[in-house]
Coordinates of C-alpha atoms in Angstrom, one line a residue:
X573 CA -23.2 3.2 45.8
X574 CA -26.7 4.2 45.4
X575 CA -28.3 6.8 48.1
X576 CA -31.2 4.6 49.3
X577 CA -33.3 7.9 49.9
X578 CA -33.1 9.0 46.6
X579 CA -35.8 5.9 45.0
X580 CA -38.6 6.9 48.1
X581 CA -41.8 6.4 45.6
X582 CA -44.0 9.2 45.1
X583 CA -47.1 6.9 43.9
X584 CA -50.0 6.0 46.0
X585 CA -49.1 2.2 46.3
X586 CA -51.6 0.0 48.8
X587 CA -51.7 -3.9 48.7
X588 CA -54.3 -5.5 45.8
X589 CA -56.8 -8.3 46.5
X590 CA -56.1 -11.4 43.8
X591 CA -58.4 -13.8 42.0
X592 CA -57.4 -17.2 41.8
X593 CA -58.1 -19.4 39.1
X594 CA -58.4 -23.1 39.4
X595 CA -56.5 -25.5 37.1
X596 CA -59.5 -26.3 35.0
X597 CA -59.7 -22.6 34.7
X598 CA -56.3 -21.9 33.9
X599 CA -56.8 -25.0 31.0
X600 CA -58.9 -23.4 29.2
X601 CA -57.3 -20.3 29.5
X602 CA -54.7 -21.8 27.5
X603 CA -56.4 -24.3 25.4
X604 CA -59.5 -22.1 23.5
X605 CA -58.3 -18.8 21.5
X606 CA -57.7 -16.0 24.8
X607 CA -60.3 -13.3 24.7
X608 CA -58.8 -9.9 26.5
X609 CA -60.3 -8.8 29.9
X610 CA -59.8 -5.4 30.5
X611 CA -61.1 -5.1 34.2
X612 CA -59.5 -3.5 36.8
X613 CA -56.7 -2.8 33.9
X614 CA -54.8 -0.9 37.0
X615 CA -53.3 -4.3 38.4
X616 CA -52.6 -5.6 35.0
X617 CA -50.3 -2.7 34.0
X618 CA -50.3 0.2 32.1
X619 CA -50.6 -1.3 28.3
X620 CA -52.0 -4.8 29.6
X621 CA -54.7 -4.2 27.1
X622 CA -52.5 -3.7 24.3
X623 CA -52.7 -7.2 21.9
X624 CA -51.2 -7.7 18.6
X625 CA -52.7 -9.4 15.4
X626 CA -50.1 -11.7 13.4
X627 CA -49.7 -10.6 9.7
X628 CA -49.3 -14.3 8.7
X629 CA -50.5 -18.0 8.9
X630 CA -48.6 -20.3 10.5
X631 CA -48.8 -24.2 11.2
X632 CA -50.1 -25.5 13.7
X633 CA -46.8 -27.0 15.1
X634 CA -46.0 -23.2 15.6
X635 CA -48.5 -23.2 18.0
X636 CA -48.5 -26.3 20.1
X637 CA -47.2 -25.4 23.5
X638 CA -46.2 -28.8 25.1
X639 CA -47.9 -32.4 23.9
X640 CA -50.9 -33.6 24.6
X641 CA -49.9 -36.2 26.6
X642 CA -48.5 -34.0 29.3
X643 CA -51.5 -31.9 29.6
X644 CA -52.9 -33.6 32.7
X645 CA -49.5 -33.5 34.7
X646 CA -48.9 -29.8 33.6
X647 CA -52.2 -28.6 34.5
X648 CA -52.3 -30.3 38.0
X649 CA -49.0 -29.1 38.7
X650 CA -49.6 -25.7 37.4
X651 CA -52.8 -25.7 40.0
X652 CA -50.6 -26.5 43.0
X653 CA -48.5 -23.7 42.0
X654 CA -50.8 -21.2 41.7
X655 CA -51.9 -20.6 45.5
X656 CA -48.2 -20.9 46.4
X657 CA -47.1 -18.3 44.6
X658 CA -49.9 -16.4 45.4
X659 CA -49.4 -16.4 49.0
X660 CA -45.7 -15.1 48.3
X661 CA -46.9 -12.1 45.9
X662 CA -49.8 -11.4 49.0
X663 CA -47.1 -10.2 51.1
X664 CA -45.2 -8.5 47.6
X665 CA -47.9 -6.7 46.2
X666 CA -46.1 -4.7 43.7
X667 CA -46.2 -7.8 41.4
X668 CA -48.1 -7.8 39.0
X669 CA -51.3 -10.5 39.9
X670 CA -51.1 -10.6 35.6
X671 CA -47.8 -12.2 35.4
X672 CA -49.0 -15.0 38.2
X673 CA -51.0 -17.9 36.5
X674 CA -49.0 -17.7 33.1
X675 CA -45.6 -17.9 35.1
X676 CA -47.0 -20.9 37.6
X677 CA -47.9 -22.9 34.2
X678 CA -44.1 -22.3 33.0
X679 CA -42.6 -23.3 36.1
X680 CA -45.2 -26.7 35.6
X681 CA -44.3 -27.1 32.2
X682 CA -40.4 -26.8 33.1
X683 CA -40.3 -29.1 36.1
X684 CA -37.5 -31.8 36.2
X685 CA -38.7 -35.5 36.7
X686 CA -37.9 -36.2 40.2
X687 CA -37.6 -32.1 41.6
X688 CA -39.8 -31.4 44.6
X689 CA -42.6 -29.3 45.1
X690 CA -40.7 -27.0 46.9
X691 CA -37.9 -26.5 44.5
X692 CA -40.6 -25.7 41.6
X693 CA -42.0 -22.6 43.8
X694 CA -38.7 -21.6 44.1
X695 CA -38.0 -21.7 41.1
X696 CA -41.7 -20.0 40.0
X697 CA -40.7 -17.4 42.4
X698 CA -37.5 -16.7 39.9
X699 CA -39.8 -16.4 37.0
X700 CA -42.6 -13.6 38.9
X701 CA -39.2 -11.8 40.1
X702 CA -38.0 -11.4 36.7
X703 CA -41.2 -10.3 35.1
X704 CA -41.4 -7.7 38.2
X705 CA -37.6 -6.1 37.3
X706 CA -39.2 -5.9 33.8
X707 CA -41.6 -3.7 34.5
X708 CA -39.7 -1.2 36.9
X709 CA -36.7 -1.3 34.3
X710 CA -39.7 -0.4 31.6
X711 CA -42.3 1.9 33.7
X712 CA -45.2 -0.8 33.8
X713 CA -45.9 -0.4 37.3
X714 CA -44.2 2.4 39.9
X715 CA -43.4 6.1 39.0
X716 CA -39.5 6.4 38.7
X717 CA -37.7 8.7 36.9
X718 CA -35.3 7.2 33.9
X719 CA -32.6 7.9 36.3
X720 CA -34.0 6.6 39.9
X721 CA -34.6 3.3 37.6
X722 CA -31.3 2.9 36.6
X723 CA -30.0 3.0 40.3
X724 CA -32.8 0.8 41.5
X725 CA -32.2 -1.8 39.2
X726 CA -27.9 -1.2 40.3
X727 CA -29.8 -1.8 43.8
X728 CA -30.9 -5.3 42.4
X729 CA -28.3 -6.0 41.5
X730 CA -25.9 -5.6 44.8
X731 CA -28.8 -7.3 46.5
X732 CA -28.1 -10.4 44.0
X733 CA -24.2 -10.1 44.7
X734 CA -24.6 -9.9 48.5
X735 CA -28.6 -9.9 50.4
X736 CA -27.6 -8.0 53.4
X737 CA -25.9 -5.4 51.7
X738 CA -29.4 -3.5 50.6
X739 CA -31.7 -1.9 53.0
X740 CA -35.3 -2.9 51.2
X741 CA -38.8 -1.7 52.8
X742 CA -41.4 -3.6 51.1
X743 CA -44.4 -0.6 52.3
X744 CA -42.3 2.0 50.9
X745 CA -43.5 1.6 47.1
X746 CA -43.5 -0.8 44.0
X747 CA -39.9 -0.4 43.7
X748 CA -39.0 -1.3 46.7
X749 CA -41.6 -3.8 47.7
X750 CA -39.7 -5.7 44.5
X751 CA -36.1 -5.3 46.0
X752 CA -37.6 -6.7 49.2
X753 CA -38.6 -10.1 47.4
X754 CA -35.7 -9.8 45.7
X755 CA -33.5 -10.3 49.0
X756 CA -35.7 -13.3 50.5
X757 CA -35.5 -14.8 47.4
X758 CA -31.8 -14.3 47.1
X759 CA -31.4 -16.0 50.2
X760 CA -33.3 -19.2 49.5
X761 CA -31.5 -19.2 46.1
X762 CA -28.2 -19.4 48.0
X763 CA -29.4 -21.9 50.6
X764 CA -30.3 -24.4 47.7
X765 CA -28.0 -27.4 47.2
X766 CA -26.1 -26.4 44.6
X767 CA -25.5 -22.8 45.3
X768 CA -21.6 -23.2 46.1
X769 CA -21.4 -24.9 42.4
X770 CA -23.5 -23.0 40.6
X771 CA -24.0 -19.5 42.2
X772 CA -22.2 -17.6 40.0
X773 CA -23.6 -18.7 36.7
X774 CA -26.7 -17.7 38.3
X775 CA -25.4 -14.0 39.8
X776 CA -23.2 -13.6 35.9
X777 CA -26.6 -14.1 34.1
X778 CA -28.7 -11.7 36.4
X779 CA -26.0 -9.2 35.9
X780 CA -26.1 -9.8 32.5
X781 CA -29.9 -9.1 32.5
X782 CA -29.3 -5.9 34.6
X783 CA -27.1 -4.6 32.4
X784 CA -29.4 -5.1 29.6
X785 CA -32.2 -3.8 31.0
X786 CA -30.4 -0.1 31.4
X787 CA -29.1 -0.4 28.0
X788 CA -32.5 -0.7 26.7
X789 CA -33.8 2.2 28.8
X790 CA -30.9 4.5 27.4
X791 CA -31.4 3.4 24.2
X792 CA -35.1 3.8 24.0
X793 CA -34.5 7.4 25.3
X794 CA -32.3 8.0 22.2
X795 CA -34.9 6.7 19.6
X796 CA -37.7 9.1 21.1
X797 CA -36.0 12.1 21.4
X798 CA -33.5 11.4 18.2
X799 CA -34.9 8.3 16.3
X800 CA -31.9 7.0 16.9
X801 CA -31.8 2.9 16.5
X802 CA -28.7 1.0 17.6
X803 CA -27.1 -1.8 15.3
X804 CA -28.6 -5.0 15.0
X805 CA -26.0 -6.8 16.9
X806 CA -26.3 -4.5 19.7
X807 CA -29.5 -4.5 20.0
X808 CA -29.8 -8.3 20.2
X809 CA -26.9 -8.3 22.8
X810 CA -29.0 -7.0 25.0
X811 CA -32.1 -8.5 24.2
X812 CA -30.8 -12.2 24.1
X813 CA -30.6 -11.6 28.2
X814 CA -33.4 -9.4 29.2
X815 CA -35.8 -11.7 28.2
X816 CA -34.7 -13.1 31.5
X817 CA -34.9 -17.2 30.3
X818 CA -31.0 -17.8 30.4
X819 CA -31.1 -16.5 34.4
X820 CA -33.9 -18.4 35.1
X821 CA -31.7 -21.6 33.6
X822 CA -28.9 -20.5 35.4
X823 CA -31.0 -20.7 38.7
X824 CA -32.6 -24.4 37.7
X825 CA -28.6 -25.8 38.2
X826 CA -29.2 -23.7 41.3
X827 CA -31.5 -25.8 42.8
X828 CA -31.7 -28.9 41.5
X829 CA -28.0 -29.8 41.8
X830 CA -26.7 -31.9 39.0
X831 CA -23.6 -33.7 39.4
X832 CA -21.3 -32.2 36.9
X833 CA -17.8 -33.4 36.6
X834 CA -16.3 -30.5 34.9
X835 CA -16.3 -27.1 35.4
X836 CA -18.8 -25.0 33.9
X837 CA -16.9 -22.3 33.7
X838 CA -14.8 -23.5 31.2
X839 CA -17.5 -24.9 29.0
X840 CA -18.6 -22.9 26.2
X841 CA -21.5 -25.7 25.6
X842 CA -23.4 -23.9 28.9
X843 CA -22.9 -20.3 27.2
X844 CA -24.1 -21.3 23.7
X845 CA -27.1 -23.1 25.5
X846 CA -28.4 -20.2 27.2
X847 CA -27.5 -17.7 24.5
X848 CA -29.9 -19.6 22.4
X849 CA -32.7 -20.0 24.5
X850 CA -32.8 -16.5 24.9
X851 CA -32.6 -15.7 21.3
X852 CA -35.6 -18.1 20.4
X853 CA -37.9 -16.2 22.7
X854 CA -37.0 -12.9 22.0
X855 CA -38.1 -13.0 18.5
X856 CA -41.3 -14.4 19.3
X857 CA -41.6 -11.5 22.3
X858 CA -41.2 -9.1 19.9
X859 CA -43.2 -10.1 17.3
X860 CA -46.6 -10.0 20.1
X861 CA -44.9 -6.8 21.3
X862 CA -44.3 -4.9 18.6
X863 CA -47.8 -2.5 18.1
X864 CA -47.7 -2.2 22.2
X865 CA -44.3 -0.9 21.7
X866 CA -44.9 1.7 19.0
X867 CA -47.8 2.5 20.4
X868 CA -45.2 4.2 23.4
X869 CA -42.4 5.3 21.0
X870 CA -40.5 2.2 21.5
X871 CA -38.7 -0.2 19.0
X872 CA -37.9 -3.8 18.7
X873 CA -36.4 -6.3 16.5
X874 CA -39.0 -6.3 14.0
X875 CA -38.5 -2.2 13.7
X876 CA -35.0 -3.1 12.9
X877 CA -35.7 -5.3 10.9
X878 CA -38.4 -3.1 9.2
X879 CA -35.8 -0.4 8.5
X880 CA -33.8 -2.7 6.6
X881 CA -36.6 -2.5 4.0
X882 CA -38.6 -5.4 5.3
X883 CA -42.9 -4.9 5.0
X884 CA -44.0 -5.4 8.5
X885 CA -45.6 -8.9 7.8
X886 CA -42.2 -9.7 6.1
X887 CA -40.5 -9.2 9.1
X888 CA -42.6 -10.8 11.6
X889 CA -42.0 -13.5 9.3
X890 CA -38.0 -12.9 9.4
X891 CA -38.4 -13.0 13.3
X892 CA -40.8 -16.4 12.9
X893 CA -38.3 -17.8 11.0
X894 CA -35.2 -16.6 13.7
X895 CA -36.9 -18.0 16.1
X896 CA -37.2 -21.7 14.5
X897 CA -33.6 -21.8 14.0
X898 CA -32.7 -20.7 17.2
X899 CA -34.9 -23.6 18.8
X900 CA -33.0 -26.0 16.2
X901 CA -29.6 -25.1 17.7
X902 CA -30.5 -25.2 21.2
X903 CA -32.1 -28.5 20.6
X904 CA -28.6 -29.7 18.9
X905 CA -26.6 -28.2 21.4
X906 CA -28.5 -29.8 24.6
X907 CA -28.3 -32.8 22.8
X908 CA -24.6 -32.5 23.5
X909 CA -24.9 -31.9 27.3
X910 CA -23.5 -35.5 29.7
X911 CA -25.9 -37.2 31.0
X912 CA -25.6 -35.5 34.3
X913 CA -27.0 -32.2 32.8
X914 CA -30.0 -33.9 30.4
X915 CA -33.0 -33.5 32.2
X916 CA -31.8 -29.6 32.8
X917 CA -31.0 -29.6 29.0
X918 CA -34.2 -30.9 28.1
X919 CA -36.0 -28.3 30.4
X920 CA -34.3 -25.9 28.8
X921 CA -35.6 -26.8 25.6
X922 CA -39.2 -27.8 26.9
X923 CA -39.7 -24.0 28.0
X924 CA -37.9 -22.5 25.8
X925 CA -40.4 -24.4 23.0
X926 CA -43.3 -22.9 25.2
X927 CA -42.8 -20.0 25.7
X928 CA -41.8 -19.2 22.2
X929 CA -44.4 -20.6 21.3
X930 CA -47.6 -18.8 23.8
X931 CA -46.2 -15.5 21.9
X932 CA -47.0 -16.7 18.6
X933 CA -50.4 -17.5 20.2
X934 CA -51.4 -14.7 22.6
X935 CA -49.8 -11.9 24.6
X936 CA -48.0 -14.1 27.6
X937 CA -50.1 -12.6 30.7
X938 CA -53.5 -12.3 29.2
X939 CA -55.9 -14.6 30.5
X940 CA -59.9 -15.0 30.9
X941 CA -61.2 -13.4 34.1

């Protein structure tokens, strides 16, 4: 057990006004080529103004995040979203107000025909938690050491597994102010409809992310100080889960409920699914994140790639390529699912598809201010 004393932040950490952006706004954030703005850089993140160039041309199928004709839902959706979550993250400061209208306009674009409004801001709120335990696990925001992060994010983790087992102060820094929405989400999660069914898929996928997470931190350590890389596979063991999309799917069952016959537990069709969707996206993550990365002595799949001999452009192309057969396969595997689970499988696809996708256009959380 983690000594609850031991994470006190030492940063100066006060609550952050936010601008809002309207759904026209957030449109055409998404719709013209993104131009990076830098200002007030502090509540974007360390290396929020980091961008990436692409090394290669691509059609423009690689680059069309949902179809046109579901613009106008996605976008009014997306603008109901916004303010919700925003109101959530007021009282949360620590996340980022840079992960808020990109994450709203995924929760629109994954929405199940028929789901409420209220189980789509839950289900936002999943997303923003995600991207916060990102960047404590990575150092974007708060000022742990390597080892207070690895018991912070243990701390997460217990809070998953049981709410009331974690003390969280949401005043007492970033760190904190994250395991605090942690719990109150963790409690809604578990008071959806389908949390008796489906809570431990959810709770075996945020371990899984956990887990991944400190991997990455250990291993990152070892390539700075020894330039030390770990095999392929390894590395993509971990990777397949941080990205966070297969315990955001996980939480979708969660709340919307679907009547499944069989036990999931004993399906391997459910394991493949999510495997793949979190394949498809990292490849495309690290392709956008790769000069960010070397930039702070980090590595990826495309320096892995790159050390098997692979020009950089060549492997970003490699990665491109990954990527596209990874959608193929998720979108032949959903295809498989009973009709109980089809809308779920098709969300899984739809965002997958997107967000794949925004990184071959842009970095995910940049937007026009």
């Amino acid at each position: 057990m983690c000594v609850k004393d031991a994470f006190a932040m030492t940063s100066s950490y006060a609550p952050r006004s936010r601008s809002r952006l309207h759904s026209d706004e957030m449109g055409s954030a998404w719709m013209l080529n993104p131009t990076l703005s830098t200002q007030d850089a502090e509540t974007r993140g360390k290396h929020f103004e980091v961008t990436r160039t692409l090394k290669n041309e691509y059609s423009a199928e690689e680059f069309e995040l949902f179809p046109r004709g579901s613009h106008a839902r996605v976008l009014e959706l997306c603008g109901k979203l916004e303010p919700a979550l925003a109101e959530w993250c007021e009282r949360y400061p620590a996340i980022a107000p840079s992960r808020l209208q990109s994450t709203a306009l995924v929760g629109a674009v994954a929405a199940i025909p028929g789901s409420t409004f209220e189980q789509n801001v839950l289900l936002t709120k999943v997303g923003l938690i995600t991207f916060a335990i990102d960047d404590i696990a990575d150092g974007e925001i708060g000022e742990l050491t390597d080892d207070e992060s690895l018991g912070m994010v243990d701390r997460y983790l217990l809070t998953v597994e049981s709410p009331d087992s974690e003390s969280w102060d949401a005043a007492r820094g970033e760190a904190e102010c994250i395991g605090a929405a942690l719990q109150e989400l963790t409690r809604e999660l578990m008071a959806a409809e389908g949390a008796v069914r489906f809570g431990w898929l959810w709770r075996e996928h945020f371990q899984r992310m956990i887990s991944g997470h400190q991997v990455e931190l250990r291993t990152k350590r070892l390539y700075q100080t020894h330039r030390t890389l770990p095999a392929f596979e390894e590395y993509l063991q971990a990777g397949q889960w941080t990205i966070s999309l297969p315990m955001w799917a996980a939480a979708v069952l969660m709340v919307i409920n679907p009547q499944v016959e069989h036990d999931l537990s004993e399906d391997p069709l459910i394991e493949d699914i999510l495997r793949e969707l979190g394949l498809l996206v990292r490849w495309t993550n690290d392709i956008r994140s790769f000069d960010r990365e070397y930039r702070e002595g980090k590595f990826n799949g495309l320096t892995l790639l790159m050390r098997r001999g692979m020009s950089e452009a060549e492997a970003e192309r490699e990665a491109v390529n990954r990527s596209s057969r990874h959608l193929r396969k998720l979108e032949s595997l959903t295809a498989m699912l009973p009709s109980s689970l089809e809308e779920w499988g098709k969300s899984v696809v739809r965002t997958g598809r997107f967000c794949r996708n925004v990184y071959l256009k842009q970095e995910f959380h940049h937007w026009n201010s």
